[in-house]
Structure formats: C-alpha cells, structure tokens
Amino acid sequence: MTDVILYIYDVTNSGSEKANNTILQINKIFKDGIGLGGTFHSAVQVFGEDEWSFGYCEQGSGVFSCPSGQNPMYTYRESIVLGKTNFPIFKVNQIIRELSREWPGTAYDLLSKNCNHLCDEFCERLDVPKLPGWVNRFANAGDTAMEVAGNTALRFRQAKTEIVSASKVAYRFLLGVTNNVTNNVTNNIKTGPDSPNNSNRGESSPRFQASWLKNMITSGAKPSTSSDAENHNGAVPLQPTREDDKALLHSSSSRHDS
C-alpha cells in the first residue's frame, strides 16, 4: 500500500506582485480565517518523487508532472495525505496514461475543468478519498453560478419562443375569422336577396329597400283607381247613383231658401 499525497499551492502566477499578494491575503482570510476556501492549485503524488496535475496547453495532453511541492508557477502552501492505494505501480502508471489521453490541454477551464478536478478524478481511480471541499470551493461556486445563469437564459429563450409561437397561432386565427366575415359580406352583395342563401334576409337588403321606396313614390303620385283599390283592398268600392245626386241637390237648394 502506498500513500496518496495532495500538494496544495496558492495561485500566484498573475505576473503582478500586487495581485499575487492580494490572492495570498484572500486565501489567508477565507481559508485560514473562516475555513471557507480560496484560490488554489493542487497536485497528487503516488509512488516516486513527482506530483501530477493538469493545466492549459495548446497541443497535447494537459496532464504534467514536476518534483513534489516544487511547482515554480505557484506558492507552496501545504500537503495532505488523502489515504493509501492498493494498486501496484504499473496500474498507477496505466491510470496516468489514461488520464493523459482524456484530458487534453485545450480542454482546461478555470471553473469546470481545472487542476483540482483532475486530482479528484485521479484520487477516485486510485480508490482514495477526494480533495477536501475547501480546495476547489470557489471554482465550484463559480461553475454553479454560470450553470444557473445559463439555465436562466435558456428558460428565457424558451419562453420567448413559446410567446412568439402563440402570437403566430393567434394571428392566423384572427386572420381566418376576418377572411370568413369578408367572404360572407362579398357573397351577400353578389348574390342579392333572391339567392337561396339569403331568402330569410332578403327584405332587409339594400336592393329591396330601394324597390320598395320607388313603389311608394310612384303610388303617391298617381290617383287611385278602382282597379288599384281592388288590388289593395280586395273589394270594389260603391259608386254614387242618380237618386243620390238628386237628393244632394235638393238638400243644397233648401239651405239656400232658408
């Protein structure tokens, strides 16, 4: 059985002394002061004197090794024994080769695929406990925040798509209703009151109203005849007789004599 040792560094590779000192102060406050975490680099040692870690590179594997606790890019902080592995050295070397193929340097991401994630994966395959939570807490929190923001943006896009689709459906519905009304009005104008479709509404059509008004004007301009009366009332009116005329003249002369 062989010890699996985790080496932890403060990330001080910004190229600015002021920035590096700020990171050291942040790590001191958040990790040493309240135990929350900070910005750290990590590497795993198992068999031999080298540690294994992961970083960005433009070509080839991002998995690399260096003497344990002596990475020149960072400031060494501490080391932690994570446990013991039962794997022999050839099996450990096989795991390292597999990780080297699976973790290309271009896949490096500060929040979702950094050196601490590689060490977690390495420890899992060695069948030992993973890194303490505080080592990668800031990166995990940042990755979670990015994931939440991405999901929120996705929901907004989905909601926008659903609103646009609903608007299109509503527009097509209203357009269909408008076309139906327009077609009905056009058909009524073309077919007129005598068409079978308009038999029940013929009396209210403009053509019928004009015809009715014309008949009324014509009827009022001419004196009624017996035939007209017969046509309208269904009976012939009584004509005055000669006896009626004589009685009317006699009555008129008597009024003048008096």
mmCIF file of C-alpha atoms in Angstrom:
data_model
loop_
_atom_site.group_PDB
_atom_site.id
_atom_site.type_symbol
_atom_site.label_atom_id
_atom_site.label_comp_id
_atom_site.label_asym_id
_atom_site.label_seq_id
_atom_site.Cartn_x
_atom_site.Cartn_y
_atom_site.Cartn_z
ATOM 1 C CA MET A 1 0.000 0.000 0.000
ATOM 2 C CA THR A 2 1.254 3.447 -0.930
ATOM 3 C CA ASP A 3 0.347 6.904 0.381
ATOM 4 C CA VAL A 4 -1.533 9.265 -1.920
ATOM 5 C CA ILE A 5 -0.470 12.812 -1.052
ATOM 6 C CA LEU A 6 -2.169 16.024 -2.138
ATOM 7 C CA TYR A 7 0.040 19.121 -2.605
ATOM 8 C CA ILE A 8 -1.703 22.479 -2.396
ATOM 9 C CA TYR A 9 -0.439 25.836 -3.659
ATOM 10 C CA ASP A 10 -1.645 29.435 -3.559
ATOM 11 C CA VAL A 11 -2.279 30.600 -7.117
ATOM 12 C CA THR A 12 0.273 33.384 -7.518
ATOM 13 C CA ASN A 13 1.072 33.276 -11.239
ATOM 14 C CA SER A 14 -0.647 36.500 -12.283
ATOM 15 C CA GLY A 15 2.612 38.233 -13.204
ATOM 16 C CA SER A 16 1.801 41.105 -10.852
ATOM 17 C CA GLU A 17 3.276 41.195 -7.368
ATOM 18 C CA LYS A 18 0.381 43.300 -6.112
ATOM 19 C CA ALA A 19 -2.188 40.842 -7.485
ATOM 20 C CA ASN A 20 -0.287 37.871 -6.081
ATOM 21 C CA ASN A 21 -0.178 39.460 -2.633
ATOM 22 C CA THR A 22 -3.924 40.139 -2.839
ATOM 23 C CA ILE A 23 -4.587 36.461 -3.606
ATOM 24 C CA LEU A 24 -2.429 35.409 -0.674
ATOM 25 C CA GLN A 25 -4.415 37.701 1.637
ATOM 26 C CA ILE A 26 -7.763 36.415 0.298
ATOM 27 C CA ASN A 27 -6.713 32.796 0.787
ATOM 28 C CA LYS A 28 -5.480 33.573 4.274
ATOM 29 C CA ILE A 29 -8.779 35.197 5.266
ATOM 30 C CA PHE A 30 -11.206 32.786 3.606
ATOM 31 C CA LYS A 31 -9.330 29.545 4.233
ATOM 32 C CA ASP A 32 -7.234 30.103 7.346
ATOM 33 C CA GLY A 33 -9.642 32.553 8.948
ATOM 34 C CA ILE A 34 -13.101 31.073 8.315
ATOM 35 C CA GLY A 35 -12.312 27.772 6.593
ATOM 36 C CA LEU A 36 -14.374 28.611 3.507
ATOM 37 C CA GLY A 37 -11.812 28.187 0.762
ATOM 38 C CA GLY A 38 -9.766 30.212 -1.695
ATOM 39 C CA THR A 39 -7.902 30.111 -4.982
ATOM 40 C CA PHE A 40 -5.627 27.083 -5.018
ATOM 41 C CA HIS A 41 -3.648 24.807 -7.302
ATOM 42 C CA SER A 42 -3.313 21.128 -6.425
ATOM 43 C CA ALA A 43 -1.323 18.060 -7.488
ATOM 44 C CA VAL A 44 -1.213 14.383 -6.490
ATOM 45 C CA GLN A 45 1.841 12.309 -5.610
ATOM 46 C CA VAL A 46 1.787 8.486 -5.622
ATOM 47 C CA PHE A 47 4.950 6.394 -5.994
ATOM 48 C CA GLY A 48 8.178 8.219 -6.774
ATOM 49 C CA GLU A 49 9.032 11.843 -6.077
ATOM 50 C CA ASP A 50 6.830 13.578 -8.626
ATOM 51 C CA GLU A 51 3.382 15.077 -8.390
ATOM 52 C CA TRP A 52 0.803 15.038 -11.159
ATOM 53 C CA SER A 53 -1.530 17.845 -12.135
ATOM 54 C CA PHE A 54 -3.322 19.489 -15.047
ATOM 55 C CA GLY A 55 -3.037 22.804 -16.904
ATOM 56 C CA TYR A 56 -3.673 24.547 -20.182
ATOM 57 C CA CYS A 57 -1.555 23.998 -23.298
ATOM 58 C CA GLU A 58 -2.284 24.474 -26.991
ATOM 59 C CA GLN A 59 -1.217 20.984 -28.058
ATOM 60 C CA GLY A 60 -1.094 17.545 -26.474
ATOM 61 C CA SER A 61 -2.093 16.467 -23.001
ATOM 62 C CA GLY A 62 -2.643 18.936 -20.193
ATOM 63 C CA VAL A 63 -1.504 16.358 -17.593
ATOM 64 C CA PHE A 64 2.060 17.057 -16.433
ATOM 65 C CA SER A 65 4.441 16.260 -13.554
ATOM 66 C CA CYS A 66 7.068 18.087 -11.569
ATOM 67 C CA PRO A 67 9.005 17.461 -8.321
ATOM 68 C CA SER A 68 6.537 17.312 -5.448
ATOM 69 C CA GLY A 69 5.957 20.626 -3.708
ATOM 70 C CA GLN A 70 8.212 22.491 -6.132
ATOM 71 C CA ASN A 71 5.949 23.807 -8.883
ATOM 72 C CA PRO A 72 7.682 27.082 -9.864
ATOM 73 C CA MET A 73 4.441 28.734 -11.050
ATOM 74 C CA TYR A 74 2.763 28.795 -7.630
ATOM 75 C CA THR A 75 3.458 29.312 -3.944
ATOM 76 C CA TYR A 76 3.512 26.100 -1.958
ATOM 77 C CA ARG A 77 1.059 26.074 0.953
ATOM 78 C CA GLU A 78 0.695 22.581 2.453
ATOM 79 C CA SER A 79 0.314 18.841 1.783
ATOM 80 C CA ILE A 80 -2.369 16.389 2.926
ATOM 81 C CA VAL A 81 -2.269 12.577 2.969
ATOM 82 C CA LEU A 82 -5.594 11.527 1.408
ATOM 83 C CA GLY A 83 -5.214 7.778 2.005
ATOM 84 C CA LYS A 84 -3.446 4.676 0.753
ATOM 85 C CA THR A 85 -3.921 2.932 -2.568
ATOM 86 C CA ASN A 86 -3.710 -0.833 -3.071
ATOM 87 C CA PHE A 87 -2.796 -0.509 -6.733
ATOM 88 C CA PRO A 88 0.732 -1.544 -7.807
ATOM 89 C CA ILE A 89 2.931 0.933 -9.637
ATOM 90 C CA PHE A 90 2.188 -0.441 -13.132
ATOM 91 C CA LYS A 91 -1.562 0.038 -12.513
ATOM 92 C CA VAL A 92 -0.939 3.603 -11.320
ATOM 93 C CA ASN A 93 1.102 4.309 -14.453
ATOM 94 C CA GLN A 94 -1.749 2.905 -16.562
ATOM 95 C CA ILE A 95 -4.213 5.298 -14.874
ATOM 96 C CA ILE A 96 -1.857 8.232 -15.536
ATOM 97 C CA ARG A 97 -1.628 7.295 -19.240
ATOM 98 C CA GLU A 98 -5.421 7.085 -19.463
ATOM 99 C CA LEU A 99 -5.859 10.498 -17.842
ATOM 100 C CA SER A 100 -3.249 11.980 -20.188
ATOM 101 C CA ARG A 101 -5.322 10.884 -23.198
ATOM 102 C CA GLU A 102 -8.628 12.009 -21.701
ATOM 103 C CA TRP A 103 -7.503 15.475 -20.506
ATOM 104 C CA PRO A 104 -6.067 17.495 -23.405
ATOM 105 C CA GLY A 105 -4.598 20.890 -22.588
ATOM 106 C CA THR A 106 -7.175 22.732 -24.716
ATOM 107 C CA ALA A 107 -9.980 21.348 -22.505
ATOM 108 C CA TYR A 108 -8.773 23.328 -19.481
ATOM 109 C CA ASP A 109 -11.420 25.576 -17.927
ATOM 110 C CA LEU A 110 -10.863 27.613 -14.792
ATOM 111 C CA LEU A 111 -14.326 26.831 -13.363
ATOM 112 C CA SER A 112 -15.380 23.466 -14.738
ATOM 113 C CA LYS A 113 -12.196 21.553 -15.639
ATOM 114 C CA ASN A 114 -9.146 22.719 -13.748
ATOM 115 C CA CYS A 115 -6.254 21.080 -11.878
ATOM 116 C CA ASN A 116 -8.424 20.317 -8.841
ATOM 117 C CA HIS A 117 -10.937 18.433 -10.997
ATOM 118 C CA LEU A 118 -8.104 16.327 -12.419
ATOM 119 C CA CYS A 119 -6.858 15.483 -8.911
ATOM 120 C CA ASP A 120 -10.392 14.491 -7.881
ATOM 121 C CA GLU A 121 -10.604 12.143 -10.865
ATOM 122 C CA PHE A 122 -7.144 10.709 -10.161
ATOM 123 C CA CYS A 123 -7.998 10.026 -6.496
ATOM 124 C CA GLU A 124 -11.280 8.373 -7.445
ATOM 125 C CA ARG A 125 -9.475 5.954 -9.759
ATOM 126 C CA LEU A 126 -6.878 5.261 -7.052
ATOM 127 C CA ASP A 127 -9.777 4.424 -4.718
ATOM 128 C CA VAL A 128 -8.905 7.043 -2.106
ATOM 129 C CA PRO A 129 -10.958 9.993 -0.737
ATOM 130 C CA LYS A 130 -11.285 13.033 -2.970
ATOM 131 C CA LEU A 131 -9.968 16.524 -2.227
ATOM 132 C CA PRO A 132 -11.282 18.476 0.780
ATOM 133 C CA GLY A 133 -14.169 20.705 -0.233
ATOM 134 C CA TRP A 134 -12.402 23.976 0.544
ATOM 135 C CA VAL A 135 -9.685 23.332 -2.074
ATOM 136 C CA ASN A 136 -11.984 23.870 -5.077
ATOM 137 C CA ARG A 137 -14.972 25.572 -3.439
ATOM 138 C CA PHE A 138 -14.559 28.913 -5.216
ATOM 139 C CA ALA A 139 -14.330 27.280 -8.633
ATOM 140 C CA ASN A 140 -17.328 25.046 -7.898
ATOM 141 C CA ALA A 141 -19.348 28.058 -6.730
ATOM 142 C CA GLY A 142 -18.401 29.965 -9.863
ATOM 143 C CA ASP A 143 -19.265 26.995 -12.080
ATOM 144 C CA THR A 144 -22.631 26.621 -10.334
ATOM 145 C CA ALA A 145 -23.356 30.324 -10.812
ATOM 146 C CA MET A 146 -22.514 30.048 -14.518
ATOM 147 C CA GLU A 147 -24.733 26.990 -14.853
ATOM 148 C CA VAL A 148 -27.640 28.776 -13.154
ATOM 149 C CA ALA A 149 -27.146 31.805 -15.394
ATOM 150 C CA GLY A 150 -27.052 29.548 -18.461
ATOM 151 C CA ASN A 151 -30.221 27.719 -17.416
ATOM 152 C CA THR A 152 -31.981 31.024 -16.734
ATOM 153 C CA ALA A 153 -31.007 32.342 -20.149
ATOM 154 C CA LEU A 154 -32.218 29.091 -21.729
ATOM 155 C CA ARG A 155 -35.591 29.403 -19.966
ATOM 156 C CA PHE A 156 -35.941 32.984 -21.184
ATOM 157 C CA ARG A 157 -35.220 31.870 -24.743
ATOM 158 C CA GLN A 158 -37.741 29.046 -24.455
ATOM 159 C CA ALA A 159 -40.364 31.414 -23.034
ATOM 160 C CA LYS A 160 -39.728 33.875 -25.853
ATOM 161 C CA THR A 161 -40.095 31.100 -28.430
ATOM 162 C CA GLU A 162 -43.396 29.969 -26.864
ATOM 163 C CA ILE A 163 -44.741 33.541 -26.826
ATOM 164 C CA VAL A 164 -43.822 34.052 -30.480
ATOM 165 C CA SER A 165 -45.450 30.737 -31.424
ATOM 166 C CA ALA A 166 -48.632 31.606 -29.519
ATOM 167 C CA SER A 167 -48.737 35.014 -31.207
ATOM 168 C CA LYS A 168 -48.448 33.393 -34.622
ATOM 169 C CA VAL A 169 -51.301 30.988 -33.826
ATOM 170 C CA ALA A 170 -53.490 33.837 -32.574
ATOM 171 C CA TYR A 171 -52.701 35.898 -35.677
ATOM 172 C CA ARG A 172 -53.627 33.042 -38.003
ATOM 173 C CA PHE A 173 -56.873 32.511 -36.094
ATOM 174 C CA LEU A 174 -57.869 36.179 -36.283
ATOM 175 C CA LEU A 175 -56.904 36.322 -39.945
ATOM 176 C CA GLY A 176 -59.128 33.328 -40.676
ATOM 177 C CA VAL A 177 -62.077 34.911 -38.850
ATOM 178 C CA THR A 178 -61.598 38.176 -40.771
ATOM 179 C CA ASN A 179 -61.454 36.368 -44.100
ATOM 180 C CA ASN A 180 -64.658 34.464 -43.311
ATOM 181 C CA VAL A 181 -66.530 37.677 -42.468
ATOM 182 C CA THR A 182 -65.225 39.403 -45.599
ATOM 183 C CA ASN A 183 -66.228 36.463 -47.791
ATOM 184 C CA ASN A 184 -69.744 36.384 -46.313
ATOM 185 C CA VAL A 185 -70.267 40.094 -46.953
ATOM 186 C CA THR A 186 -68.939 39.775 -50.503
ATOM 187 C CA ASN A 187 -71.219 36.826 -51.218
ATOM 188 C CA ASN A 188 -74.273 38.711 -49.906
ATOM 189 C CA ILE A 189 -73.556 41.661 -52.189
ATOM 190 C CA LYS A 190 -73.008 39.452 -55.230
ATOM 191 C CA THR A 191 -75.945 37.081 -54.808
ATOM 192 C CA GLY A 192 -78.660 39.583 -53.679
ATOM 193 C CA PRO A 193 -81.876 38.878 -51.805
ATOM 194 C CA ASP A 194 -83.218 36.332 -54.317
ATOM 195 C CA SER A 195 -80.444 33.838 -53.718
ATOM 196 C CA PRO A 196 -81.331 30.717 -51.711
ATOM 197 C CA ASN A 197 -78.729 31.603 -49.091
ATOM 198 C CA ASN A 198 -80.316 34.965 -48.458
ATOM 199 C CA SER A 199 -84.044 34.007 -48.664
ATOM 200 C CA ASN A 200 -84.563 34.784 -45.000
ATOM 201 C CA ARG A 201 -82.746 38.103 -45.128
ATOM 202 C CA GLY A 202 -83.941 39.447 -48.490
ATOM 203 C CA GLU A 203 -86.346 42.002 -47.038
ATOM 204 C CA SER A 204 -83.511 43.845 -45.290
ATOM 205 C CA SER A 205 -81.225 44.014 -48.326
ATOM 206 C CA PRO A 206 -80.430 47.410 -49.921
ATOM 207 C CA ARG A 207 -81.947 46.324 -53.284
ATOM 208 C CA PHE A 208 -85.321 45.511 -51.693
ATOM 209 C CA GLN A 209 -85.416 48.800 -49.775
ATOM 210 C CA ALA A 210 -84.772 50.825 -52.952
ATOM 211 C CA SER A 211 -87.511 48.974 -54.835
ATOM 212 C CA TRP A 212 -89.992 49.473 -52.011
ATOM 213 C CA LEU A 213 -89.283 53.224 -51.809
ATOM 214 C CA LYS A 214 -89.696 53.611 -55.570
ATOM 215 C CA ASN A 215 -93.117 51.893 -55.477
ATOM 216 C CA MET A 216 -94.231 54.164 -52.661
ATOM 217 C CA ILE A 217 -93.282 57.329 -54.561
ATOM 218 C CA THR A 218 -94.964 56.102 -57.757
ATOM 219 C CA SER A 219 -98.138 55.145 -55.919
ATOM 220 C CA GLY A 220 -98.388 58.525 -54.230
ATOM 221 C CA ALA A 221 -98.002 60.468 -57.473
ATOM 222 C CA LYS A 222 -100.998 58.850 -59.256
ATOM 223 C CA PRO A 223 -104.724 58.869 -58.229
ATOM 224 C CA SER A 224 -106.031 55.568 -57.110
ATOM 225 C CA THR A 225 -108.378 53.747 -59.481
ATOM 226 C CA SER A 226 -110.981 51.156 -58.827
ATOM 227 C CA SER A 227 -108.600 48.518 -60.056
ATOM 228 C CA ASP A 228 -105.921 49.789 -57.658
ATOM 229 C CA ALA A 229 -108.370 49.763 -54.799
ATOM 230 C CA GLU A 230 -109.438 46.323 -55.721
ATOM 231 C CA ASN A 231 -105.816 45.215 -55.854
ATOM 232 C CA HIS A 232 -105.026 46.747 -52.467
ATOM 233 C CA ASN A 233 -108.268 46.143 -50.534
ATOM 234 C CA GLY A 234 -109.645 43.083 -52.272
ATOM 235 C CA ALA A 235 -113.146 44.704 -52.944
ATOM 236 C CA VAL A 236 -114.729 47.216 -55.465
ATOM 237 C CA PRO A 237 -115.946 50.490 -53.803
ATOM 238 C CA LEU A 238 -119.620 51.554 -54.199
ATOM 239 C CA GLN A 239 -120.338 54.176 -56.989
ATOM 240 C CA PRO A 240 -122.848 57.064 -56.313
ATOM 241 C CA THR A 241 -126.315 56.668 -58.086
ATOM 242 C CA ARG A 242 -128.539 59.331 -59.779
ATOM 243 C CA GLU A 243 -131.001 59.239 -56.892
ATOM 244 C CA ASP A 244 -128.164 60.127 -54.559
ATOM 245 C CA ASP A 245 -127.231 63.108 -56.761
ATOM 246 C CA LYS A 246 -130.848 64.431 -56.824
ATOM 247 C CA ALA A 247 -131.129 64.154 -53.050
ATOM 248 C CA LEU A 248 -127.847 66.036 -52.606
ATOM 249 C CA LEU A 249 -129.039 68.908 -54.951
ATOM 250 C CA HIS A 250 -132.441 69.192 -53.187
ATOM 251 C CA SER A 251 -130.762 69.402 -49.789
ATOM 252 C CA SER A 252 -128.440 72.145 -51.002
ATOM 253 C CA SER A 253 -131.330 74.286 -52.506
ATOM 254 C CA SER A 254 -133.369 74.016 -49.314
ATOM 255 C CA ARG A 255 -130.473 75.503 -47.248
ATOM 256 C CA HIS A 256 -130.173 78.449 -49.594
ATOM 257 C CA ASP A 257 -134.006 79.235 -49.418
ATOM 258 C CA SER A 258 -133.927 79.276 -45.671
#
